[in-house]
Coordinates of C-alpha atoms in Angstrom, one line a residue:
Chain A
M1494 CA 136.7 38.3 179.6
R1495 CA 133.4 39.1 179.5
H1496 CA 132.5 43.0 178.8
S1497 CA 130.7 43.5 182.2
T1498 CA 132.9 41.8 184.2
F1499 CA 135.8 43.8 182.7
F1500 CA 134.2 46.9 183.4
W1501 CA 133.7 46.3 187.0
F1502 CA 137.3 45.7 187.6
V1503 CA 138.4 48.2 185.7
L1504 CA 135.4 50.9 187.5
P1505 CA 137.9 52.1 190.1
T1506 CA 140.6 52.7 188.5
A1507 CA 138.8 54.4 185.8
S1508 CA 136.8 56.4 187.8
A1509 CA 139.7 57.8 189.6
M1510 CA 141.5 58.9 186.5
V1511 CA 138.8 60.3 184.7
L1512 CA 137.8 62.3 188.2
F1513 CA 141.5 63.3 189.3
I1514 CA 143.5 63.3 186.0
A1515 CA 140.5 64.3 182.7
F1516 CA 138.8 66.4 185.4
P1517 CA 141.3 68.9 186.4
I1518 CA 142.3 68.8 182.5
I1519 CA 138.9 70.4 181.5
S1520 CA 139.3 72.7 184.6
V1521 CA 142.0 73.8 183.9
L1522 CA 140.9 74.8 180.7
L1523 CA 137.7 76.6 181.7
Q1524 CA 139.5 78.3 184.3
S1525 CA 142.1 79.7 181.9
V1526 CA 139.6 81.5 179.6
H1527 CA 138.0 82.9 183.2
A1528 CA 138.8 85.8 185.5
P1529 CA 138.3 86.7 188.9
H1530 CA 135.1 89.1 189.5
P1531 CA 136.3 92.6 189.9
A1532 CA 135.0 94.4 193.4
V1533 CA 131.6 95.7 192.7
L1534 CA 132.2 99.1 193.0
V1535 CA 129.7 102.0 194.3
E1536 CA 129.7 105.7 194.8
V1537 CA 128.6 107.2 197.6
E1538 CA 127.8 110.6 197.6
T1539 CA 128.2 112.3 201.3
C1540 CA 127.4 116.0 201.9
T1541 CA 127.6 117.7 204.8
P1542 CA 126.3 120.9 205.3
L1543 CA 128.6 124.0 204.3
V1544 CA 131.1 122.2 202.9
G1545 CA 129.4 120.3 200.2
C1546 CA 129.2 116.9 198.4
T1547 CA 131.6 115.0 197.5
V1548 CA 131.7 111.2 195.8
E1549 CA 133.9 108.4 197.2
T1550 CA 134.1 105.7 195.5
T1551 CA 134.1 102.4 197.7
M1552 CA 134.1 98.3 197.5
D1553 CA 130.7 97.0 197.6
Q1554 CA 131.4 93.9 199.8
D1555 CA 128.3 92.5 200.0
A1556 CA 128.3 93.0 196.5
T1557 CA 131.4 91.8 195.8
K1558 CA 130.6 88.4 197.7
A1559 CA 127.4 87.7 196.2
I1560 CA 129.1 87.8 192.8
R1561 CA 131.9 85.7 192.9
E1562 CA 130.0 83.1 195.2
A1563 CA 127.6 83.2 192.7
E1564 CA 130.3 82.2 189.9
P1565 CA 133.4 80.6 191.3
L1566 CA 135.3 80.4 188.3
G1567 CA 134.7 84.0 187.0
R1568 CA 133.6 86.3 184.0
F1569 CA 134.2 84.6 180.6
I1570 CA 137.6 86.4 179.1
G1571 CA 138.2 84.2 176.1
L1572 CA 141.5 84.2 175.3
E1573 CA 143.5 86.7 177.0
I1574 CA 145.5 85.8 179.3
F1575 CA 146.7 83.7 177.2
F1576 CA 147.8 86.7 175.3
D1577 CA 148.7 88.9 177.6
R1578 CA 152.6 89.8 179.2
G1579 CA 152.6 86.5 181.3
H1580 CA 152.3 83.9 178.9
L1581 CA 152.2 84.1 175.0
A1582 CA 152.4 87.8 174.8
V1583 CA 150.8 88.2 171.3
K1584 CA 151.8 92.4 171.3
E1585 CA 155.2 92.1 172.3
V1586 CA 156.3 89.5 170.1
G1587 CA 155.5 91.3 167.6
E1588 CA 156.6 94.4 168.6
I1589 CA 160.0 92.3 169.0
I1590 CA 160.0 90.7 165.7
R1591 CA 159.2 94.1 163.7
N1592 CA 161.7 96.3 165.5
S1593 CA 164.6 94.0 165.5
N1594 CA 167.7 94.1 163.0
S1595 CA 168.8 90.4 163.4
F1596 CA 168.0 87.0 164.9
N1597 CA 169.9 87.5 167.8
E1598 CA 168.4 90.6 169.2
A1599 CA 165.1 89.0 168.8
F1600 CA 166.1 86.4 170.2
S1601 CA 167.4 87.8 173.7
K1602 CA 164.7 90.1 173.7
L1603 CA 162.1 87.4 173.1
S1604 CA 164.0 85.5 176.5
N1605 CA 163.2 88.3 178.6
L1606 CA 159.5 87.9 178.7
P1607 CA 159.0 85.6 181.2
F1608 CA 156.8 82.4 179.0
Y1609 CA 159.5 82.1 176.1
R1610 CA 162.1 82.5 179.1
A1611 CA 160.6 79.0 180.6
L1612 CA 160.1 77.5 177.9
A1613 CA 163.7 78.1 176.4
F1614 CA 164.7 76.9 180.0
T1615 CA 162.9 73.6 179.8
L1616 CA 162.9 72.6 176.0
T1617 CA 167.2 73.1 176.5
F1618 CA 167.1 71.0 178.9
T1619 CA 165.1 68.3 178.2
F1620 CA 166.8 67.9 175.1
I1621 CA 170.2 67.8 176.4
V1622 CA 169.4 65.7 179.2
T1623 CA 167.7 62.9 177.8
P1624 CA 170.6 62.0 175.3
F1625 CA 173.4 62.9 177.5
V1626 CA 171.5 60.2 180.2
I1627 CA 171.1 57.8 177.6
I1628 CA 175.0 58.0 177.0
F1629 CA 175.8 57.8 180.6
G1630 CA 173.3 55.2 181.2
F1631 CA 174.7 52.4 178.6
L1632 CA 178.6 53.1 179.3
I1633 CA 177.9 52.7 183.1
A1634 CA 175.5 49.6 182.1
I1635 CA 178.0 47.6 179.8
T1636 CA 181.1 48.6 182.3
V1637 CA 179.2 47.2 185.4
N1638 CA 178.5 44.2 182.7
A1639 CA 182.0 43.7 182.8
I1640 CA 182.6 43.4 186.3
S1641 CA 183.1 40.4 188.5
S1642 CA 179.5 39.5 189.7
H1643 CA 180.5 40.0 193.5
L1644 CA 180.8 43.7 192.8
K1645 CA 177.6 44.1 191.2
G1646 CA 175.5 44.5 194.1
L1647 CA 177.0 47.0 195.9
V1648 CA 178.0 48.8 192.5
I1649 CA 173.7 49.2 191.8
F1650 CA 173.5 50.0 195.2
F1651 CA 175.1 52.9 194.9
S1652 CA 174.1 53.6 191.3
L1653 CA 170.2 53.4 192.5
L1654 CA 170.7 56.4 195.1
P1655 CA 170.4 59.3 193.1
F1656 CA 167.6 58.1 191.0
V1657 CA 165.4 56.9 194.4
V1658 CA 166.1 59.5 196.7
T1659 CA 163.8 62.3 196.6
Q1660 CA 164.5 64.9 193.6
L1661 CA 164.8 68.0 195.7
I1662 CA 166.6 66.0 198.5
G1663 CA 169.0 65.5 195.8
A1664 CA 168.8 68.7 194.2
L1665 CA 169.9 70.6 197.8
V1666 CA 172.3 67.7 198.6
L1667 CA 174.4 68.8 195.2
F1668 CA 173.5 72.3 195.8
W1669 CA 175.0 72.8 198.6
M1670 CA 178.2 71.6 197.8
I1671 CA 178.2 73.4 194.5
D1672 CA 177.1 76.6 196.4
S1673 CA 180.3 79.3 196.8
R1674 CA 180.9 78.1 199.9
G1675 CA 180.5 74.6 199.4
I1676 CA 183.4 72.1 198.7
L1677 CA 182.7 71.6 194.7
G1678 CA 182.5 76.0 194.6
S1679 CA 185.2 76.9 196.4
A1680 CA 187.3 73.9 194.7
A1681 CA 186.2 75.4 191.3
Q1682 CA 187.3 79.2 192.7
W1683 CA 190.6 78.1 193.4
L1684 CA 190.7 75.8 190.1
A1685 CA 189.7 79.2 187.9
S1686 CA 192.0 81.8 190.6
D1687 CA 188.2 83.6 190.4
P1688 CA 187.2 83.6 194.3
N1689 CA 183.4 85.5 192.7
L1690 CA 182.5 82.2 190.1
S1691 CA 179.5 81.6 192.0
L1692 CA 176.4 80.1 191.1
K1693 CA 173.8 82.3 192.0
A1694 CA 175.8 85.1 189.9
S1695 CA 176.1 83.3 186.8
T1696 CA 172.8 82.3 184.8
G1697 CA 175.5 80.0 182.3
V1698 CA 176.6 78.1 185.6
M1699 CA 173.2 77.9 187.3
W1700 CA 171.7 76.2 184.0
V1701 CA 174.4 74.1 183.3
S1702 CA 174.9 72.9 186.9
L1703 CA 170.6 72.3 186.7
I1704 CA 171.5 69.6 184.0
I1705 CA 174.2 68.3 185.4
Y1706 CA 171.9 67.5 188.3
G1707 CA 169.1 66.2 185.9
I1708 CA 172.0 63.6 183.9
W1709 CA 173.0 63.0 187.0
H1710 CA 169.6 61.9 188.6
A1711 CA 168.1 59.9 185.7
A1712 CA 171.4 57.7 184.9
P1713 CA 170.7 55.5 186.6
F1714 CA 167.5 54.8 185.7
A1715 CA 168.7 54.2 182.4
F1716 CA 171.6 52.4 183.4
V1717 CA 169.2 49.6 185.3
I1718 CA 166.8 49.4 182.2
F1719 CA 170.0 48.9 180.0
Y1720 CA 171.8 46.9 182.1
A1721 CA 168.6 44.4 182.3
G1722 CA 168.8 44.3 178.3
L1723 CA 172.5 43.2 178.3
Q1724 CA 171.6 40.1 180.3
T1725 CA 169.2 38.8 177.2
L1726 CA 172.0 39.8 174.7
P1727 CA 171.7 36.9 172.1
Q1728 CA 174.9 35.2 173.0
D1729 CA 175.2 32.8 169.7
Q1730 CA 175.3 36.2 167.7
I1731 CA 178.0 37.3 169.7
E1732 CA 179.9 34.3 168.9
A1733 CA 179.6 33.8 165.3
A1734 CA 180.9 37.9 165.8
K1735 CA 184.2 36.9 167.6
I1736 CA 185.0 33.9 164.9
D1737 CA 184.1 36.3 162.8
G1738 CA 187.0 38.6 163.9
A1739 CA 184.8 41.3 164.5
S1740 CA 185.8 43.9 167.6
R1741 CA 184.3 44.9 170.5
Y1742 CA 183.6 48.1 168.8
Q1743 CA 182.0 46.5 165.9
Q1744 CA 180.8 43.9 167.9
T1745 CA 178.8 47.2 170.1
K1746 CA 177.2 48.8 167.1
Y1747 CA 175.6 46.0 165.1
I1748 CA 175.1 43.7 167.4
I1749 CA 174.4 45.1 171.5
I1750 CA 172.8 48.5 170.4
P1751 CA 170.3 47.0 167.7
H1752 CA 170.0 44.4 170.7
L1753 CA 168.9 47.3 173.3
F1754 CA 167.5 49.7 170.3
P1755 CA 163.8 48.8 171.7
L1756 CA 164.8 49.9 175.4
I1757 CA 166.7 53.0 174.2
T1758 CA 163.3 54.6 172.5
F1759 CA 161.6 53.1 176.1
V1760 CA 164.1 54.8 177.9
A1761 CA 163.8 58.1 175.7
L1762 CA 160.6 57.8 175.8
I1763 CA 160.3 58.0 179.4
Q1764 CA 162.7 60.6 180.3
L1765 CA 161.3 63.0 177.4
M1766 CA 158.4 63.0 179.6
D1767 CA 159.6 63.6 182.9
N1768 CA 162.8 66.1 181.8
F1769 CA 159.8 68.1 180.1
R1770 CA 158.3 68.6 183.9
V1771 CA 161.6 69.3 185.4
F1772 CA 161.0 71.6 188.8
E1773 CA 161.9 70.7 191.9
P1774 CA 165.8 71.2 190.9
I1775 CA 165.0 74.5 190.5
V1776 CA 163.6 74.7 194.0
G1777 CA 166.2 73.4 195.1
F1778 CA 169.3 74.9 193.4
N1779 CA 167.3 78.6 194.4
A1780 CA 167.7 79.3 190.7
S1781 CA 164.6 81.1 189.9
A1782 CA 166.3 84.2 189.1
H1783 CA 168.2 82.1 186.3
A1784 CA 166.5 79.7 185.0
Q1785 CA 162.7 78.7 185.6
S1786 CA 160.4 75.9 183.9
L1787 CA 157.3 75.9 182.7
S1788 CA 156.4 73.6 185.7
W1789 CA 157.6 76.0 188.2
F1790 CA 156.4 78.5 186.4
I1791 CA 152.8 77.2 187.5
F1792 CA 153.8 76.8 190.7
N1793 CA 154.9 80.0 191.5
D1794 CA 151.5 81.2 190.3
L1795 CA 149.3 79.0 192.7
G1796 CA 151.3 79.6 195.6
G1797 CA 152.4 83.0 197.7
E1798 CA 149.6 85.0 198.7
T1799 CA 148.1 85.8 196.2
R1800 CA 147.0 82.8 194.6
Q1801 CA 146.7 83.6 190.1
L1802 CA 144.5 80.6 189.5
S1803 CA 143.9 81.7 185.7
S1804 CA 146.9 82.6 184.6
A1805 CA 148.9 79.6 186.6
A1806 CA 145.9 77.7 184.5
A1807 CA 146.9 79.3 181.8
S1808 CA 150.4 78.0 181.6
S1809 CA 149.0 74.7 182.5
V1810 CA 147.4 74.5 179.3
L1811 CA 150.3 75.4 177.4
T1812 CA 152.5 72.9 178.9
I1813 CA 150.2 70.3 178.0
I1814 CA 150.0 71.3 174.6
G1815 CA 153.5 71.0 174.7
V1816 CA 153.3 67.9 176.2
S1817 CA 151.0 66.7 173.7
I1818 CA 153.7 67.8 170.5
L1819 CA 156.4 65.5 172.6
L1820 CA 153.8 62.7 172.1
F1821 CA 152.7 62.7 169.4
P1822 CA 155.3 61.5 167.2
V1823 CA 154.8 57.8 169.7
L1824 CA 151.4 57.8 169.9
F1825 CA 151.0 57.5 166.0
R1826 CA 154.0 55.6 165.7
T1827 CA 151.8 53.0 168.1
W1828 CA 148.0 54.2 166.5
R1829 CA 149.9 52.5 163.3
D1830 CA 151.5 49.4 164.7
F1831 CA 148.6 48.5 166.1
R1832 CA 146.7 49.0 162.4
E1833 CA 149.2 46.8 161.0
R1834 CA 148.4 44.5 163.6
T1835 CA 145.2 44.4 163.1
Chain B
M336 CA 181.4 35.1 181.9
A337 CA 184.9 34.7 183.6
I338 CA 186.4 33.3 180.0
K339 CA 185.5 36.7 178.1
L340 CA 186.7 38.6 181.7
E341 CA 190.8 37.0 180.4
K342 CA 190.6 37.8 177.7
R343 CA 189.9 41.9 177.4
P344 CA 193.3 43.3 177.9
T345 CA 194.6 45.1 180.5
S346 CA 194.8 48.1 179.8
L347 CA 190.6 48.2 178.6
K348 CA 190.2 46.3 182.1
L349 CA 192.0 49.1 183.9
L350 CA 189.4 51.5 182.1
I351 CA 186.6 50.0 183.3
Y352 CA 187.4 49.8 186.5
A353 CA 188.2 53.6 186.7
F354 CA 185.2 54.6 185.3
I355 CA 183.4 52.3 187.7
V356 CA 185.4 54.0 190.8
I357 CA 184.6 57.6 189.4
W358 CA 180.8 57.1 189.0
L359 CA 180.5 55.3 192.1
I360 CA 181.8 58.1 193.9
V361 CA 179.4 60.3 191.2
A362 CA 176.9 58.9 192.4
A363 CA 177.9 58.4 196.7
F364 CA 179.9 60.6 197.4
P365 CA 177.0 63.8 197.4
F366 CA 175.2 61.0 200.3
I367 CA 178.5 60.4 202.3
W368 CA 179.4 63.8 202.2
T369 CA 176.0 65.5 203.7
V370 CA 176.0 62.5 206.0
W371 CA 179.1 63.3 207.6
G372 CA 178.4 67.6 207.5
S373 CA 174.8 67.0 209.5
F374 CA 176.6 66.2 212.3
K375 CA 178.6 69.9 212.2
V376 CA 178.0 73.0 212.6
E377 CA 177.4 75.1 209.6
L378 CA 180.8 77.1 209.7
D379 CA 182.3 74.0 209.0
F380 CA 179.8 72.0 206.6
F381 CA 179.8 75.3 204.7
S382 CA 183.8 76.0 205.2
I383 CA 185.4 78.6 203.2
S384 CA 188.4 79.2 205.0
D385 CA 189.9 75.8 204.8
W386 CA 188.1 72.7 203.1
T387 CA 189.4 70.2 206.0
N388 CA 187.5 71.9 208.1
A389 CA 184.6 69.8 207.3
L390 CA 186.1 66.2 207.6
T391 CA 187.5 67.5 211.3
G392 CA 184.6 69.9 212.3
E393 CA 187.4 72.6 214.2
R394 CA 184.9 74.8 214.6
T395 CA 182.0 72.3 215.8
K396 CA 184.8 70.9 218.9
A397 CA 185.6 75.4 219.4
E398 CA 181.3 75.0 220.1
Y399 CA 180.7 72.1 221.6
G400 CA 183.8 70.4 222.4
R401 CA 183.9 67.4 220.1
P402 CA 183.8 67.0 216.4
F403 CA 180.2 65.8 216.3
T404 CA 177.2 67.5 216.8
T405 CA 173.9 66.7 216.9
T406 CA 172.1 70.0 217.1
G407 CA 170.9 70.5 213.6
Y408 CA 169.0 67.1 214.4
E409 CA 167.6 68.4 217.1
G410 CA 166.4 71.7 216.0
A411 CA 164.6 70.1 212.9
W412 CA 163.0 67.6 215.1
I413 CA 161.9 69.3 218.3
E414 CA 162.2 72.7 217.6
N415 CA 160.8 72.5 214.6
H416 CA 158.2 69.7 214.9
F417 CA 159.7 67.3 212.2
W418 CA 158.2 64.3 213.9
R419 CA 155.0 66.1 213.0
N420 CA 156.3 65.8 209.2
S421 CA 157.6 62.8 209.5
I422 CA 153.9 60.9 210.6
N423 CA 151.9 62.7 207.9
T424 CA 154.3 61.5 205.2
F425 CA 153.6 57.5 207.0
I426 CA 149.8 57.9 207.3
I427 CA 149.9 59.4 203.4
C428 CA 152.4 56.8 202.0
F429 CA 150.6 53.8 203.7
F430 CA 147.1 54.9 202.3
V431 CA 148.5 55.3 199.0
V432 CA 150.3 52.5 198.8
C433 CA 147.1 50.2 199.7
T434 CA 144.5 52.2 197.8
S435 CA 146.2 52.4 194.6
L436 CA 147.4 48.6 194.7
T437 CA 143.9 47.1 195.5
I438 CA 142.4 50.1 192.6
G439 CA 145.4 49.1 190.4
T440 CA 145.6 45.3 191.2
L441 CA 142.0 45.0 189.6
G442 CA 142.3 46.6 186.8
G443 CA 145.6 45.9 185.8
Y444 CA 144.4 42.2 186.1
A445 CA 141.3 42.7 184.0
L446 CA 143.5 44.5 181.1
S447 CA 145.9 41.8 181.5
R448 CA 143.1 39.0 181.0
S449 CA 140.7 40.8 178.8
S450 CA 141.2 40.1 174.6
Y451 CA 138.9 43.1 173.2
Q452 CA 140.6 46.5 171.3
Y453 CA 139.7 48.3 173.9
T454 CA 141.8 47.6 176.6
F455 CA 145.0 49.3 173.9
W456 CA 143.0 52.2 174.1
L457 CA 142.7 52.3 177.7
L458 CA 147.0 51.5 178.2
V459 CA 147.3 54.3 175.3
I460 CA 145.0 57.2 177.1
A461 CA 147.2 55.9 180.9
L462 CA 149.8 56.7 179.0
I463 CA 149.0 60.3 177.8
F464 CA 148.0 61.0 181.8
R465 CA 151.3 59.7 182.8
A466 CA 152.5 62.0 180.4
M467 CA 150.7 65.2 182.4
P468 CA 152.6 67.1 184.2
P469 CA 151.0 66.5 188.3
I470 CA 151.7 70.9 188.9
T471 CA 149.8 71.3 185.3
L472 CA 146.6 69.3 187.3
V473 CA 147.3 71.3 190.7
A474 CA 146.1 73.8 189.3
G475 CA 142.7 72.2 187.8
Y476 CA 142.3 70.7 191.4
M477 CA 142.8 74.4 193.5
L478 CA 139.5 76.3 192.7
P479 CA 137.2 73.3 193.3
F480 CA 138.8 72.2 196.7
F481 CA 138.7 75.3 197.6
E482 CA 135.2 75.4 196.5
W483 CA 134.3 72.3 198.2
N484 CA 136.9 73.1 201.3
I485 CA 138.0 70.1 201.2
W486 CA 142.0 71.4 200.3
G487 CA 144.7 71.7 202.7
I488 CA 143.9 67.9 204.9
L489 CA 145.5 64.8 204.2
P490 CA 142.5 62.6 202.5
T491 CA 142.6 64.9 200.1
T492 CA 146.0 64.6 199.1
I493 CA 145.8 60.8 199.3
V494 CA 143.1 60.4 197.1
V495 CA 144.9 62.8 194.3
L496 CA 148.3 61.0 195.0
V497 CA 146.4 57.5 194.3
A498 CA 144.7 58.8 191.1
I499 CA 148.6 60.2 189.9
N500 CA 149.5 56.9 190.5
Q501 CA 147.3 55.0 188.8
P502 CA 148.4 55.7 185.3
F503 CA 152.2 53.8 186.1
T504 CA 150.4 51.3 188.7
L505 CA 148.0 50.2 185.7
W506 CA 151.3 49.9 183.3
M507 CA 153.3 47.8 185.8
L508 CA 150.6 45.6 186.9
H509 CA 149.3 44.7 183.4
S510 CA 152.6 43.2 182.2
F511 CA 152.6 41.1 185.9
F512 CA 150.0 40.0 185.3
Q513 CA 150.6 38.8 181.2
N514 CA 153.4 37.1 182.6
I515 CA 151.2 34.8 184.8
P516 CA 149.5 32.1 182.8
K517 CA 146.1 32.5 181.8
E518 CA 145.4 28.8 181.9
L519 CA 145.8 29.3 185.4
D520 CA 142.4 30.9 186.4
E521 CA 140.7 29.8 183.0
S522 CA 140.7 25.9 184.7
A523 CA 139.5 27.8 187.7
K524 CA 136.4 28.8 185.7
V525 CA 136.1 25.6 184.3
D526 CA 135.8 24.4 187.6
G527 CA 132.6 26.6 188.7
C528 CA 134.4 29.6 190.5
T529 CA 133.4 33.3 189.5
Q530 CA 136.0 35.8 187.3
F531 CA 136.4 36.9 190.8
E532 CA 136.8 34.4 192.4
A533 CA 139.9 33.0 190.0
F534 CA 141.1 36.1 191.2
R535 CA 140.6 36.4 194.6
F536 CA 141.7 32.3 194.7
V537 CA 144.3 31.3 191.9
I538 CA 145.8 34.5 190.5
I539 CA 146.0 36.8 193.9
P540 CA 148.5 33.8 195.7
A541 CA 150.5 34.1 192.8
M542 CA 151.2 37.8 192.3
W543 CA 152.7 39.1 195.0
P544 CA 156.4 39.1 193.8
G545 CA 155.0 42.2 191.6
V546 CA 152.1 43.6 193.8
I547 CA 155.1 44.3 196.7
T548 CA 157.3 45.8 193.7
T549 CA 154.7 47.8 192.8
G550 CA 154.0 48.4 196.1
L551 CA 157.2 49.8 196.2
F552 CA 157.0 52.7 193.5
S553 CA 153.8 53.6 195.0
F554 CA 155.6 54.4 197.8
L555 CA 158.7 56.2 196.5
L556 CA 155.8 58.4 194.4
A557 CA 154.2 59.4 197.2
Y558 CA 156.9 59.8 199.7
N559 CA 159.3 61.4 197.0
D560 CA 156.2 64.0 196.3
F561 CA 156.7 67.8 196.0
A562 CA 154.1 69.8 193.9
V563 CA 151.1 67.7 194.9
T564 CA 151.9 68.4 198.3
S565 CA 153.3 71.2 198.5
M566 CA 150.5 72.6 197.3
L567 CA 147.3 70.7 198.8
L568 CA 148.5 70.7 201.9
A569 CA 148.0 73.3 204.9
E570 CA 150.9 74.0 206.6
N571 CA 150.2 72.2 209.9
N572 CA 149.6 69.3 207.6
R573 CA 152.6 69.0 205.4
T574 CA 154.9 65.8 204.7
M575 CA 158.6 65.6 205.0
V576 CA 159.9 67.3 201.0
P577 CA 157.5 70.3 201.1
A578 CA 158.5 70.6 204.8
I579 CA 162.1 71.0 204.0
A580 CA 161.7 72.8 201.0
A581 CA 159.6 75.8 203.8
F582 CA 162.9 74.8 206.1
L583 CA 165.1 76.8 203.2
G584 CA 162.9 80.6 203.0
T585 CA 163.1 80.6 206.8
T586 CA 166.5 79.4 207.5
Y587 CA 168.5 80.8 204.9
T588 CA 167.6 83.9 206.6
E589 CA 168.1 82.9 210.0
G590 CA 170.9 81.3 209.7
N591 CA 170.7 77.9 210.7
I592 CA 171.0 76.4 207.5
M593 CA 171.7 72.8 209.5
F594 CA 168.2 72.8 210.9
A595 CA 167.4 71.8 206.4
V596 CA 171.1 69.7 206.2
A597 CA 169.9 67.4 209.0
A598 CA 165.8 66.7 207.9
V599 CA 167.4 66.2 204.3
V600 CA 169.2 63.4 205.2
S601 CA 166.8 62.3 208.0
T602 CA 164.4 62.1 205.2
T603 CA 167.0 59.8 202.8
I604 CA 167.5 57.2 205.1
P605 CA 164.3 55.3 204.9
L606 CA 165.3 55.8 201.0
F607 CA 168.3 53.9 201.7
L608 CA 166.8 51.4 203.5
L609 CA 164.6 50.9 201.0
V610 CA 167.4 50.0 198.3
M611 CA 169.4 48.0 200.6
F612 CA 166.6 45.8 200.9
F613 CA 164.7 45.8 198.1
Q614 CA 166.7 46.2 195.4
K615 CA 166.4 43.3 193.9
Q616 CA 162.3 44.2 193.5
I617 CA 163.5 47.9 192.4
V618 CA 165.3 46.9 189.3
S619 CA 163.1 44.5 188.2
G620 CA 160.0 46.7 188.4
L621 CA 162.2 49.7 186.1
T622 CA 162.3 47.2 183.5
A623 CA 158.9 45.1 183.8
G624 CA 157.4 48.5 181.9
A625 CA 160.2 48.5 179.4
V626 CA 160.2 44.8 178.4
K627 CA 156.5 45.5 177.1
G628 CA 157.5 49.0 175.5

């Protein structure tokens, strides 16, 4: 295909991506180093006979409006927002490191800072959910592959539901069941004979529930991918292994898993990206008192009466840096493969 | 396959079926439970005293004389105007699917037919864009959208969702187009077609399976979105998912949580039907991306 033809074919999609993905990233970068203009204050001296003069400070509405309209981005403040208490909290972290006696103490103090708390949950969620999704997806795939074929369609239908249904809705459906008044919540209270056991009261229980939700939601995705991979298993290799007396375990370990390995990397990559943006379940579980993620952190700044755009922008920049670090090994490998091929 | 089944020891077969049954319960029971419970009153759905009430609907009977009631649905659809949200959702989904398929097929086709190195880099850039959490992009939209006074309306959200969809759409269509032999459009070009005519008359008729599958995923992305729609739409333009989130805020305090339950069930039904009719396409779409990776 000639360059010019290629250009015209790609133009609409490329311009959509540049305008609404690349530019917003730049816009976020710019916003994160600016803060809204403070109100312009004027001192007005009012003098009344006999009483004397008083000086009042009032906001100059027109001047404030004028300067805010002239520079909608606000004033340049450099990296101030990044280092403040709501984000990297450089000063607080320094104090914590200087004043803490043990690693544990420092860690628990760090987790009181909002950004680090959100980061801790996001990373925990990402790195626990991803491997479990792969393991469960694999188990479901090999068992579904083993059942009789006229049951498969039905099983696949029900298996797809947790993945296809809106994340917020899936989270709500589970939440209403594990809520202390829901069926699973009251069953858990009964089993533990602890009438006060409640999702809302315990950070630990909340984290575990969110992680279970994450696995429940994404396991079908891994299942479908692995199941498709199992359909293309090299049958001759399996036959040969059987003749050589390989057990089921050995067949799985030496033939099936190596055959699925590219798919496992694919699922891991997609899951790392998707779990890092975990957000809807926190809204659905009403979990923000116990667990916040980076995405929720941004959402919270953006919403509400006071839209704190600069703060949200700074958190977004930090999140984008996090995504880049996660993605770097994959991109590096792709680049190396590409270099070797050409 | 049948021979292999016979060879499995009974204990292993039992284990397999037990696992499948447990998985099916885990996957489907929450939905069945919620659909059933949505026709009850709140005290039955959240039955603290006796969990069997949720099945039999004792309180619902006491209140309405029969074990099922549609008050939740009436409250959501009529009292809280959920129908408006559903219309918004379908407007957004329709335009998002049409636009992203149109520009996505053009781009995906070109990427699959060009042999220059830049196609590789374009796909890698699309992958990087795919990794960006949508909410970080939303943070970038807010200020310019407020400045230009286009915040809160449906067209803005449609364009944003199309753009956010593009990386995924491109990857998927690219891998579908690679499976359509190049000889097809090359022979058309030998016969005197331009590249666009070859695309229009030779490729489009052959590409429907891939396009339908990609369209399904675009639909799901637009239908299921929460981060973008909840931030970019004004209250009277809300789609169903952010409307449910808004219900939660008010209903937990007002005590009509059943409205939210009914809204949740109503929103899930189209998805149920979608999976039922397009199961094959969804499975093939999920795997199309994986085969390449």
